[in-house]
């Protein structure tokens, strides 16, 4: 299991991923083991079915949206680079202290990028606005059949009303950021990776 | 040519007399010559030495990755309610009781990503990863050349395992199975009587013991006073077909299973002649009532041997116990739980049926170092007043998991092949709805 997996990952690849994502060497090899064990087809890429096979993810109400986040526009396969790039959003912000030598562009796990990840869970068509319909869709996924359409609609309307500042009945990314100002996004959208 | 032929015959005779004299006869009497114990002791010393060398080798070369067996991430343990409360940070509550916040999605998001990186279920269907290499190529993770000595020992190990031990074990296993077929057929000719039962027990015990020698199995039985009695049901966690050999070495059980064709079918028929086992036709298995009735009838007859059932329904990798199917717990009668834990250092007993068929699995078993396992007999349990079958099953499962040091999971072993039920997602949705509507 482990030996064949890590032998397919070359040192140059590991270094590149390290620079791009900020994960450490050992974290990258262990995540590669995980990637390899999910890759039932053994073709070096994961499909949506590979993710669906994880029971805890299949029962997550937002499971489909989360899986979507791994796949770039219109693609059906995600390779290891893409996998790591998405996971990098969830590195704790404190870990960045060690990687100050990384290039000046914003790290993937900055507060702003974490918020953008959450924003994109709602904004399916990537038009940088969460419309009422998009909000309703996500709400419906999270509550299932337990709330009526009318009630859900009023919750959506109320949410948009509170967030919308420019009156276009949609929530833009900056409005989204404002709403979540007080929320500790860095902590909530971070996973403690062991070294 | 004549001389060569004579010598070959002599060698074969010698081989068989060694096998019969040193292994079969003691097995029939249940005695042991102590060879296996010495073998295991020597093996443990060698593996410890190899581990030290590998660790030293890793220290000298820090670029080599250490294979940690603990997790990749540290998970949050809070409930959905606690975490979403924290998320909302105690900010101004919305009017009119609808407490939805755009940030709630991040809770599900994080849980989802955590399960992508590390989940409780998927790795239970593949072999357990070892903390340190046990000199078998098959458990080789990140094998880098450590030192000449380790490689030589590994090479010697390969030679001994494949050229000396494997043929010996295959011989023994064939003798064991052959003896089972012949012996049970012979016993089957006798009329029903106490002597027949006694003989049948002897025959079964003997050949299972020979089969166990055929795997170099060292089995330690604990709490023998709790051994399953007649008219009871024995339940155990399932790791491989070898579980049957392990348990039957110390007691006689009535087996339950599907009727097979071919060699297995012949074995099943002959076993049935000497004592009552329960074999189902494929069509019968679908009718749960018929199955339950047959089992109930068997249990009610106090002269019949205890039934052996594996309620997980499939092989799990011996690091956890998964959901017990409630069927066996609805029959009534006394349940005798048994916990089986294999020591993965000497050989990986898990049968990954998707990856290996039965024959290659058995060959892998016979070319491992040995099979070392502990069997704990737990005190008998019965269904309490007002307890339903599912709760009872979970109670037994926890007892077995606790005794064997295994993780107690409520996930269904069927997830090996099937998708998870929608009902679990609906549970989560319901919980969340009650949070935003109140």
Coordinates of C-alpha atoms in Angstrom, one line a residue:
Chain A
X1 CA 0.0 0.0 0.0
X2 CA 2.3 2.7 1.2
X3 CA 5.5 1.9 -0.7
X4 CA 3.9 1.8 -4.2
X5 CA 2.0 5.0 -3.4
X6 CA 4.9 7.2 -2.3
X7 CA 7.2 5.9 -5.0
X8 CA 4.9 7.5 -7.6
X9 CA 5.3 10.9 -5.9
X10 CA 8.6 12.5 -6.9
X11 CA 10.7 14.8 -4.7
X12 CA 10.3 17.7 -7.2
X13 CA 6.5 17.3 -7.0
X14 CA 6.6 17.3 -3.3
X15 CA 8.7 20.5 -3.2
X16 CA 6.3 22.3 -5.6
X17 CA 3.3 21.3 -3.6
X18 CA 5.1 22.5 -0.5
X19 CA 5.6 25.9 -2.0
X20 CA 2.1 26.2 -3.3
X21 CA 0.2 24.9 -0.3
X22 CA 2.4 25.2 2.7
X23 CA 2.0 21.6 3.8
X24 CA 5.1 19.9 5.3
X25 CA 6.9 17.0 3.6
X26 CA 5.5 14.4 5.9
X27 CA 2.0 15.8 5.6
X28 CA 2.2 15.7 1.8
X29 CA 3.3 12.0 1.8
X30 CA 0.6 11.0 4.2
X31 CA -2.1 12.8 2.3
X32 CA -0.7 11.1 -0.9
X33 CA -1.3 7.8 0.8
X34 CA -4.8 8.8 1.5
X35 CA -5.3 10.1 -2.0
X36 CA -4.0 6.7 -3.3
X37 CA -6.3 4.7 -1.1
X38 CA -9.3 6.7 -2.3
X39 CA -8.3 6.2 -5.9
X40 CA -9.9 2.8 -6.6
X41 CA -9.4 3.1 -10.3
X42 CA -5.7 3.6 -9.7
X43 CA -5.4 6.1 -12.5
X44 CA -3.9 8.9 -10.5
X45 CA -7.0 10.9 -10.3
X46 CA -10.2 10.9 -8.2
X47 CA -13.7 11.0 -9.6
X48 CA -16.9 12.1 -7.9
X49 CA -17.7 8.4 -7.2
X50 CA -14.4 8.0 -5.3
X51 CA -15.5 10.7 -2.9
X52 CA -19.0 9.3 -2.6
X53 CA -17.6 6.1 -1.3
X54 CA -16.7 7.7 2.0
X55 CA -19.7 7.0 4.1
X56 CA -19.2 10.0 6.4
X57 CA -19.1 12.3 3.4
X58 CA -22.1 10.7 1.7
X59 CA -24.3 11.4 4.7
X60 CA -23.1 15.0 5.0
X61 CA -26.0 17.3 3.9
X62 CA -23.6 19.5 1.9
X63 CA -21.6 16.5 0.7
X64 CA -22.2 17.1 -3.0
X65 CA -21.2 20.8 -2.8
X66 CA -18.0 20.0 -0.9
X67 CA -17.1 17.3 -3.5
X68 CA -17.8 19.9 -6.3
X69 CA -15.3 22.3 -4.7
X70 CA -12.5 19.9 -5.7
X71 CA -13.3 19.7 -9.4
X72 CA -12.4 22.7 -11.5
X73 CA -14.9 24.1 -14.0
X74 CA -16.3 21.3 -16.1
X75 CA -13.8 18.6 -15.2
X76 CA -14.6 15.1 -13.9
X77 CA -11.2 14.2 -12.4
X78 CA -9.0 15.8 -9.9
X79 CA -5.3 14.9 -9.6
X80 CA -3.2 15.1 -6.5
X81 CA -2.1 18.7 -7.1
X82 CA -5.8 19.8 -7.3
X83 CA -6.6 17.7 -4.3
X84 CA -3.9 19.4 -2.2
X85 CA -4.7 22.8 -3.5
X86 CA -8.3 22.4 -2.2
X87 CA -7.2 20.9 1.1
X88 CA -4.8 23.7 1.6
X89 CA -7.6 26.1 2.3
X90 CA -8.1 24.3 5.5
X91 CA -4.7 24.7 7.0
X92 CA -4.7 26.7 10.1
X93 CA -3.6 30.3 9.7
X94 CA -1.0 30.0 12.5
X95 CA 1.0 27.5 10.5
X96 CA 1.9 30.2 8.0
X97 CA 4.3 31.7 10.5
X98 CA 6.7 29.0 9.6
X99 CA 6.5 29.5 5.9
X100 CA 7.3 33.2 5.6
X101 CA 9.7 32.4 2.8
X102 CA 6.8 31.6 0.5
X103 CA 6.1 34.0 -2.3
X104 CA 4.2 37.2 -1.6
X105 CA 0.9 36.2 -3.1
X106 CA -1.9 35.5 -0.7
X107 CA -1.6 32.0 0.8
X108 CA -4.5 29.6 0.1
X109 CA -5.5 29.4 3.7
X110 CA -5.9 33.1 4.4
X111 CA -9.1 34.3 6.0
X112 CA -10.2 35.8 2.7
X113 CA -9.6 32.6 0.8
X114 CA -11.4 30.6 3.4
X115 CA -14.4 32.9 3.2
X116 CA -14.3 32.6 -0.6
X117 CA -14.4 28.8 -0.3
X118 CA -17.5 29.1 1.9
X119 CA -19.0 31.7 -0.4
X120 CA -18.5 29.3 -3.4
X121 CA -20.5 26.6 -1.6
X122 CA -23.5 28.8 -2.1
X123 CA -22.6 30.5 -5.4
X124 CA -23.0 27.5 -7.8
X125 CA -22.9 29.5 -11.1
X126 CA -19.8 31.4 -10.0
X127 CA -21.3 34.8 -10.9
X128 CA -19.9 36.2 -7.6
X129 CA -23.4 36.7 -6.2
X130 CA -25.6 34.5 -4.1
X131 CA -29.1 34.8 -5.5
X132 CA -32.2 33.9 -3.6
X133 CA -32.5 30.7 -5.5
X134 CA -29.0 29.7 -4.8
X135 CA -29.5 30.4 -1.1
X136 CA -32.7 28.4 -1.1
X137 CA -30.9 25.4 -2.7
X138 CA -28.3 25.2 -0.1
X139 CA -30.9 25.7 2.7
X140 CA -32.9 22.9 1.3
X141 CA -29.8 20.6 1.2
X142 CA -29.2 21.4 4.9
X143 CA -32.7 20.9 6.3
X144 CA -34.0 18.2 4.0
X145 CA -37.8 17.7 4.2
X146 CA -38.2 19.1 7.7
X147 CA -39.1 22.7 6.8
X148 CA -41.9 23.9 4.5
X149 CA -41.2 25.9 1.4
X150 CA -42.8 29.0 2.8
X151 CA -40.9 29.0 6.0
X152 CA -37.6 28.3 4.1
X153 CA -38.4 31.1 1.7
X154 CA -38.9 33.6 4.6
X155 CA -35.7 32.5 6.2
X156 CA -33.9 33.1 2.9
X157 CA -35.6 36.5 2.4
X158 CA -34.7 37.6 5.9
X159 CA -31.1 36.5 5.4
X160 CA -30.8 38.5 2.2
X161 CA -32.4 41.5 3.7
X162 CA -30.0 41.6 6.6
X163 CA -26.9 41.1 4.4
X164 CA -27.8 43.1 1.3
X165 CA -26.5 46.6 1.4
X166 CA -26.7 47.7 -2.2
X167 CA -30.2 46.6 -2.8
X168 CA -29.7 44.1 -5.6
X169 CA -31.5 41.3 -3.7
X170 CA -28.3 39.2 -3.9
X171 CA -25.4 38.7 -1.6
X172 CA -22.1 39.7 -3.0
X173 CA -18.8 38.5 -1.7
X174 CA -18.1 41.8 0.2
X175 CA -21.5 41.7 1.8
X176 CA -20.9 38.0 2.7
X177 CA -17.6 39.0 4.4
X178 CA -19.4 41.8 6.3
X179 CA -22.0 39.4 7.7
X180 CA -19.4 37.0 8.9
X181 CA -17.2 39.7 10.4
X182 CA -17.7 38.5 13.9
X183 CA -17.4 34.8 13.1
X184 CA -14.0 33.2 13.8
X185 CA -13.7 31.8 10.3
X186 CA -10.0 31.1 10.7
X187 CA -10.8 28.6 13.5
X188 CA -14.0 27.2 12.1
X189 CA -12.6 26.5 8.6
X190 CA -9.4 25.0 9.7
X191 CA -8.3 21.5 10.4
X192 CA -5.5 20.5 12.7
X193 CA -3.1 18.6 10.5
X194 CA -0.6 16.6 12.6
X195 CA 3.0 16.9 11.7
Chain B
X1 CA 18.6 -43.9 -11.9
X2 CA 17.4 -46.7 -9.6
X3 CA 19.4 -45.2 -6.7
X4 CA 18.0 -41.8 -7.3
X5 CA 14.5 -43.2 -7.3
X6 CA 15.2 -45.1 -4.1
X7 CA 16.6 -42.1 -2.4
X8 CA 13.6 -40.0 -3.5
X9 CA 11.2 -42.6 -2.1
X10 CA 13.2 -42.7 1.2
X11 CA 13.0 -39.0 1.5
X12 CA 9.3 -38.9 0.9
X13 CA 8.8 -41.7 3.5
X14 CA 10.9 -39.7 5.9
X15 CA 8.9 -36.6 5.2
X16 CA 5.6 -38.3 5.9
X17 CA 6.7 -40.0 9.0
X18 CA 8.0 -36.7 10.4
X19 CA 4.7 -35.1 9.5
X20 CA 2.7 -37.9 11.0
X21 CA 4.8 -38.6 14.0
X22 CA 5.7 -35.1 15.1
X23 CA 2.6 -33.2 14.1
X24 CA -0.4 -35.3 13.4
X25 CA -0.3 -37.6 16.4
X26 CA 0.2 -34.9 19.0
X27 CA -2.5 -33.0 17.3
X28 CA -4.9 -35.8 17.7
X29 CA -4.2 -35.9 21.4
X30 CA -4.3 -32.2 21.7
X31 CA -0.8 -32.1 22.9
X32 CA 2.0 -30.0 21.7
X33 CA 5.7 -30.6 21.3
X34 CA 6.6 -27.0 21.8
X35 CA 8.2 -26.5 18.5
X36 CA 5.8 -23.7 17.5
X37 CA 6.4 -21.9 20.8
X38 CA 10.2 -21.9 20.2
X39 CA 9.6 -20.8 16.6
X40 CA 7.5 -17.8 17.8
X41 CA 10.1 -16.8 20.4
X42 CA 12.9 -16.8 17.9
X43 CA 10.7 -14.9 15.5
X44 CA 9.9 -12.2 18.0
X45 CA 13.6 -11.7 18.8
X46 CA 14.5 -11.4 15.1
X47 CA 11.7 -8.9 14.4
X48 CA 12.7 -6.8 17.4
X49 CA 16.3 -6.7 16.1
X50 CA 15.0 -5.8 12.6
X51 CA 12.9 -3.0 14.0
X52 CA 15.9 -1.5 15.9
X53 CA 18.0 -1.6 12.8
X54 CA 15.3 0.0 10.7
X55 CA 14.9 2.8 13.3
X56 CA 18.6 3.3 13.4
X57 CA 18.7 3.4 9.6
X58 CA 16.0 6.1 9.6
X59 CA 17.8 8.2 12.1
X60 CA 20.9 8.2 10.0
X61 CA 19.0 9.3 6.9
X62 CA 16.4 11.9 8.0
X63 CA 14.9 12.2 4.5
X64 CA 13.3 8.8 5.0
X65 CA 9.7 9.2 6.1
X66 CA 8.6 7.7 9.3
X67 CA 5.4 5.8 8.9
X68 CA 3.2 6.9 11.7
X69 CA 0.2 4.8 12.5
X70 CA -1.7 7.6 14.3
X71 CA -4.0 9.9 12.4
X72 CA -3.3 12.6 9.8
X73 CA -5.6 15.1 11.6
X74 CA -6.9 15.9 15.0
X75 CA -10.7 16.0 14.8
X76 CA -13.1 18.3 16.6
X77 CA -15.3 16.3 18.9
X78 CA -18.1 18.7 19.5
X79 CA -21.8 18.0 18.7
X80 CA -23.5 19.8 15.8
X81 CA -25.4 22.1 18.3
X82 CA -22.3 23.1 20.2
X83 CA -20.3 23.9 17.1
X84 CA -23.0 25.9 15.3
X85 CA -23.6 27.9 18.5
X86 CA -19.9 28.7 18.6
X87 CA -20.0 29.7 15.0
X88 CA -22.7 32.2 15.6
X89 CA -20.4 33.7 18.2
X90 CA -23.3 34.9 20.4
X91 CA -24.0 37.8 18.0
X92 CA -27.4 39.5 17.9
X93 CA -30.0 36.8 17.4
X94 CA -32.3 37.2 14.4
X95 CA -35.8 38.4 14.9
X96 CA -38.8 36.0 15.1
X97 CA -36.9 32.9 16.1
X98 CA -35.4 31.9 12.7
X99 CA -31.8 31.4 13.6
X100 CA -30.1 30.8 10.3
X101 CA -26.7 32.3 9.6
X102 CA -24.7 32.2 6.4
X103 CA -21.8 30.8 8.3
X104 CA -23.6 27.6 9.3
X105 CA -22.5 26.0 6.0
X106 CA -18.9 26.1 7.2
X107 CA -19.7 23.6 9.9
X108 CA -20.8 21.0 7.4
X109 CA -18.0 22.0 5.1
X110 CA -15.3 21.4 7.7
X111 CA -16.9 18.1 8.7
X112 CA -16.9 17.0 5.1
X113 CA -13.3 17.9 4.5
X114 CA -12.3 16.1 7.7
X115 CA -14.0 13.0 6.5
X116 CA -12.2 13.3 3.1
X117 CA -8.8 13.4 4.8
X118 CA -9.6 10.7 7.3
X119 CA -12.7 8.7 8.0
X120 CA -13.6 5.8 10.3
X121 CA -14.9 3.4 7.8
X122 CA -13.0 3.0 4.5
X123 CA -9.8 1.9 6.0
X124 CA -11.4 -1.0 7.9
X125 CA -11.7 -2.9 4.6
X126 CA -8.0 -3.0 3.9
X127 CA -5.2 -4.6 5.9
X128 CA -4.0 -2.9 9.0
X129 CA -0.9 -0.8 8.6
X130 CA 1.9 -1.9 10.9
X131 CA 4.0 0.5 12.9
X132 CA 7.2 -1.3 12.0
X133 CA 8.0 -3.6 9.2
X134 CA 7.8 -7.3 10.0
X135 CA 10.1 -8.5 7.2
X136 CA 7.3 -9.6 4.9
X137 CA 7.3 -8.0 1.4
X138 CA 3.5 -7.7 1.5
X139 CA 3.5 -5.3 4.5
X140 CA 6.3 -3.3 3.0
X141 CA 5.7 0.4 3.3
X142 CA 8.4 2.7 2.1
X143 CA 10.9 0.0 1.8
X144 CA 14.3 1.6 1.4
X145 CA 17.5 -0.3 1.6
X146 CA 18.4 -0.1 5.3
X147 CA 21.4 -2.4 5.7
X148 CA 22.8 -5.6 4.2
X149 CA 22.0 -7.5 7.3
X150 CA 18.3 -6.7 7.3
X151 CA 18.1 -7.7 3.6
X152 CA 19.9 -11.0 4.3
X153 CA 17.5 -11.8 7.1
X154 CA 14.6 -10.9 4.8
X155 CA 16.0 -13.1 2.0
X156 CA 16.4 -16.0 4.5
X157 CA 12.9 -15.4 5.6
X158 CA 11.6 -15.7 2.1
X159 CA 13.4 -18.9 1.5
X160 CA 12.3 -20.5 4.8
X161 CA 8.7 -19.3 4.3
X162 CA 8.3 -20.4 0.7
X163 CA 10.5 -23.5 0.5
X164 CA 10.3 -25.1 4.0
X165 CA 7.2 -23.9 5.8
X166 CA 4.8 -23.5 2.9
X167 CA 5.1 -27.1 1.6
X168 CA 4.8 -28.4 5.1
X169 CA 1.7 -26.4 5.8
X170 CA 0.1 -27.3 2.5
X171 CA 0.7 -31.0 3.3
X172 CA -0.9 -30.6 6.7
X173 CA -3.8 -28.6 5.5
X174 CA -4.6 -31.2 2.8
X175 CA -4.3 -34.0 5.3
X176 CA -6.5 -32.1 7.7
X177 CA -9.2 -31.5 5.2
X178 CA -9.0 -35.0 3.8
X179 CA -9.3 -36.5 7.2
X180 CA -12.3 -34.3 7.9
X181 CA -14.1 -35.6 4.8
X182 CA -13.2 -39.2 5.4
X183 CA -13.6 -39.2 9.1
X184 CA -17.0 -37.6 9.1
X185 CA -18.3 -39.9 6.4
X186 CA -17.1 -42.9 8.5
X187 CA -18.7 -41.6 11.6
X188 CA -21.9 -40.8 9.6
X189 CA -22.3 -44.6 9.1
X190 CA -23.0 -45.1 12.7
X191 CA -26.5 -44.9 14.2
X192 CA -27.4 -42.0 16.3
X193 CA -25.9 -42.5 19.8
X194 CA -23.7 -40.9 22.4
X195 CA -20.7 -42.7 21.0
X196 CA -21.4 -41.3 17.6
X197 CA -21.4 -37.7 19.0
X198 CA -18.3 -38.3 20.9
X199 CA -16.5 -39.8 17.9
X200 CA -17.8 -36.9 15.7
X201 CA -16.3 -34.4 18.2
X202 CA -13.0 -36.2 18.2
X203 CA -12.8 -36.3 14.4
X204 CA -13.7 -32.6 14.1
X205 CA -11.3 -31.5 16.8
X206 CA -8.5 -33.6 15.3
X207 CA -8.7 -32.2 11.8
X208 CA -9.2 -28.6 12.9
X209 CA -6.1 -29.1 15.1
X210 CA -4.2 -30.4 12.1
X211 CA -5.3 -27.5 10.0
X212 CA -4.2 -25.1 12.8
X213 CA -0.8 -26.7 12.7
X214 CA -1.0 -26.2 9.0
X215 CA -1.1 -22.5 9.6
X216 CA 1.5 -22.4 12.4
X217 CA -1.3 -21.0 14.5
X218 CA -0.6 -20.2 18.1
X219 CA -3.9 -19.6 19.9
X220 CA -4.3 -18.4 23.4
X221 CA -7.7 -19.1 24.9
X222 CA -8.8 -17.0 27.8
X223 CA -11.6 -17.6 30.3
X224 CA -12.3 -21.1 29.2
X225 CA -15.0 -21.4 31.8
X226 CA -17.2 -19.3 29.6
X227 CA -16.9 -21.7 26.6
X228 CA -20.1 -21.9 24.7
X229 CA -22.4 -24.7 25.8
X230 CA -24.9 -26.8 23.9
X231 CA -28.1 -25.1 22.9
X232 CA -26.4 -21.7 22.9
X233 CA -25.4 -19.3 20.1
X234 CA -21.7 -18.3 19.8
X235 CA -21.1 -14.9 18.2
X236 CA -17.7 -13.6 17.3
X237 CA -16.1 -10.8 15.3
X238 CA -15.2 -11.8 11.8
X239 CA -11.8 -11.3 10.1
X240 CA -11.4 -14.3 7.9
X241 CA -12.5 -17.9 7.2
X242 CA -9.7 -19.0 9.5
X243 CA -11.8 -17.8 12.4
X244 CA -13.7 -21.1 12.2
X245 CA -10.5 -23.1 12.5
X246 CA -9.4 -20.9 15.4
X247 CA -12.6 -21.4 17.3
X248 CA -13.1 -25.0 16.5
X249 CA -9.7 -25.9 17.9
X250 CA -11.1 -25.6 21.3
X251 CA -14.7 -26.7 21.0
X252 CA -17.3 -28.2 18.7
X253 CA -19.7 -26.0 16.9
X254 CA -22.6 -26.3 14.5
X255 CA -21.7 -24.3 11.5
X256 CA -24.1 -22.1 9.7
X257 CA -23.7 -21.2 6.0
X258 CA -24.7 -21.4 2.5
X259 CA -24.6 -24.6 0.5
X260 CA -21.6 -24.5 -1.9
X261 CA -20.8 -26.6 -4.9
X262 CA -17.6 -28.4 -5.6
X263 CA -15.1 -29.5 -3.0
X264 CA -16.8 -27.3 -0.3
X265 CA -20.1 -28.9 -1.1
X266 CA -18.7 -32.4 -0.6
X267 CA -17.2 -31.3 2.7
X268 CA -20.4 -29.8 3.9
X269 CA -22.4 -33.0 3.0
X270 CA -20.0 -35.3 4.8
X271 CA -19.8 -33.0 7.9
X272 CA -23.6 -33.0 8.0
X273 CA -23.6 -36.8 8.2
X274 CA -21.7 -36.9 11.5
X275 CA -23.4 -34.1 13.4
X276 CA -26.1 -31.5 12.6
X277 CA -24.8 -28.4 10.9
X278 CA -27.1 -25.9 9.3
X279 CA -26.6 -25.4 5.6
X280 CA -29.0 -23.1 3.7
X281 CA -29.8 -23.2 0.1
X282 CA -29.3 -19.8 -1.6
X283 CA -33.0 -19.4 -2.1
X284 CA -33.8 -20.2 1.6
X285 CA -31.4 -17.4 2.7
X286 CA -33.7 -14.8 1.4
X287 CA -36.6 -15.9 3.6
X288 CA -35.7 -14.5 6.9
X289 CA -38.4 -16.3 8.7
X290 CA -37.4 -19.7 7.4
X291 CA -33.8 -19.0 8.5
X292 CA -34.9 -17.9 11.9
X293 CA -37.1 -20.9 12.4
X294 CA -34.4 -23.4 11.5
X295 CA -32.0 -21.7 13.9
X296 CA -34.6 -21.6 16.6
X297 CA -35.3 -25.3 16.2
X298 CA -31.6 -26.1 16.5
X299 CA -31.1 -24.0 19.6
X300 CA -34.2 -25.4 21.3
X301 CA -32.7 -28.9 21.1
X302 CA -30.3 -29.0 24.0
X303 CA -28.4 -31.9 22.7
X304 CA -27.2 -30.1 19.7
X305 CA -23.9 -28.3 19.5
X306 CA -23.8 -24.5 19.9
X307 CA -24.3 -22.5 16.6
X308 CA -21.4 -20.4 15.4
X309 CA -22.5 -17.1 13.8
X310 CA -20.6 -14.0 12.7
X311 CA -23.1 -11.3 12.9
X312 CA -21.1 -8.7 11.0
X313 CA -21.8 -10.6 7.9
X314 CA -18.5 -9.8 6.2
X315 CA -14.8 -9.8 7.0
X316 CA -13.4 -6.7 8.7
X317 CA -9.7 -6.0 9.2
X318 CA -9.6 -6.8 12.9
X319 CA -9.1 -3.2 14.1
X320 CA -12.8 -2.6 14.7
X321 CA -16.1 -4.3 15.2
X322 CA -18.8 -3.2 12.9
X323 CA -22.6 -3.4 13.1
X324 CA -24.0 -6.7 14.2
X325 CA -27.0 -7.8 12.2
X326 CA -29.9 -8.3 14.5
X327 CA -31.1 -11.5 13.0
X328 CA -29.1 -13.8 15.3
X329 CA -30.2 -11.8 18.3
X330 CA -33.9 -12.3 17.7
X331 CA -33.8 -16.1 18.0
X332 CA -33.7 -16.2 21.7
X333 CA -31.4 -18.5 23.7
X334 CA -28.2 -17.6 25.3
X335 CA -25.6 -15.7 23.4
X336 CA -22.0 -16.6 24.1
X337 CA -19.8 -13.7 22.8
X338 CA -16.3 -14.5 21.8
X339 CA -13.6 -11.9 20.9
X340 CA -10.8 -12.9 18.5
X341 CA -7.8 -10.6 18.0
X342 CA -4.9 -11.5 15.7
X343 CA -1.4 -10.2 16.2
X344 CA -0.7 -8.5 12.9
X345 CA 3.1 -8.7 13.4
X346 CA 3.3 -12.4 12.4
X347 CA 0.9 -12.4 9.5
X348 CA -2.1 -10.5 8.3
X349 CA -5.2 -12.6 8.7
X350 CA -7.7 -10.3 7.1
X351 CA -9.3 -11.6 4.0
X352 CA -9.8 -8.8 1.5
X353 CA -12.3 -10.7 -0.6
X354 CA -12.3 -8.0 -3.3
X355 CA -8.6 -8.3 -3.8
X356 CA -7.8 -12.0 -3.2
X357 CA -9.8 -15.1 -3.9
X358 CA -9.9 -17.9 -1.4
X359 CA -7.0 -19.9 -2.8
X360 CA -4.5 -17.0 -3.0
X361 CA -5.7 -15.9 0.4
X362 CA -4.9 -19.3 1.9
X363 CA -1.5 -19.3 0.1
X364 CA -0.7 -15.9 1.7
X365 CA -1.6 -17.3 5.1
X366 CA 0.7 -20.3 4.6
X367 CA 3.6 -18.1 3.6
X368 CA 3.3 -15.7 6.5
X369 CA 5.4 -16.2 9.6
X370 CA 2.6 -17.6 11.7
X371 CA -0.9 -16.8 12.9
X372 CA -0.9 -15.7 16.5
X373 CA -4.1 -14.8 18.1
X374 CA -6.0 -14.4 21.3
X375 CA -9.5 -15.7 21.9
X376 CA -11.5 -14.4 24.8
X377 CA -14.6 -16.2 25.9
X378 CA -17.0 -13.7 27.4
X379 CA -19.7 -14.5 30.0
X380 CA -23.0 -15.5 28.4
X381 CA -25.6 -12.8 27.7
X382 CA -29.3 -12.9 27.2
X383 CA -31.9 -10.4 26.0
X384 CA -33.3 -8.4 28.8
X385 CA -36.9 -7.5 29.4
X386 CA -38.0 -4.9 27.0
X387 CA -34.7 -4.8 25.2
X388 CA -35.1 -4.9 21.5
X389 CA -32.8 -7.0 19.2
X390 CA -30.8 -4.0 18.0
X391 CA -30.0 -2.7 21.4
X392 CA -29.1 -6.2 22.5
X393 CA -26.9 -6.7 19.5
X394 CA -25.1 -3.4 20.3
X395 CA -24.6 -4.4 23.8
X396 CA -22.9 -7.7 22.8
X397 CA -20.8 -5.8 20.2
X398 CA -19.5 -3.4 22.8
X399 CA -18.6 -6.2 25.1
X400 CA -16.6 -7.9 22.3
X401 CA -15.0 -4.7 21.2
X402 CA -14.0 -3.8 24.7
X403 CA -12.5 -7.2 25.4
X404 CA -10.5 -7.4 22.2
X405 CA -9.3 -3.9 22.2
X406 CA -11.1 -3.1 19.0
X407 CA -12.9 0.1 18.0
X408 CA -16.6 -0.2 18.4
X409 CA -18.3 1.2 15.3
X410 CA -22.0 1.4 14.4
X411 CA -21.3 1.5 10.7
X412 CA -22.5 -1.5 8.7
X413 CA -19.9 -3.9 7.4
X414 CA -22.0 -4.0 4.2
X415 CA -20.5 -0.6 3.3
X416 CA -17.7 -2.6 1.9
X417 CA -19.8 -3.0 -1.2
X418 CA -23.0 -0.9 -0.8
X419 CA -23.8 2.7 -0.4
X420 CA -24.7 4.2 2.9
X421 CA -28.4 4.6 3.7
X422 CA -30.0 8.0 3.2
X423 CA -31.6 7.7 6.6
X424 CA -28.3 8.9 8.2
X425 CA -28.2 12.1 6.1
X426 CA -31.9 12.7 7.0
X427 CA -31.0 12.4 10.7
X428 CA -28.5 15.2 10.3
X429 CA -30.9 17.3 8.3
X430 CA -33.5 16.9 11.0
X431 CA -31.1 18.0 13.7
X432 CA -30.1 21.0 11.8
X433 CA -33.7 22.0 11.0
X434 CA -34.6 21.9 14.7
X435 CA -31.7 24.4 15.3
X436 CA -32.9 27.0 12.9
X437 CA -36.6 26.7 13.5
X438 CA -36.6 25.8 17.1

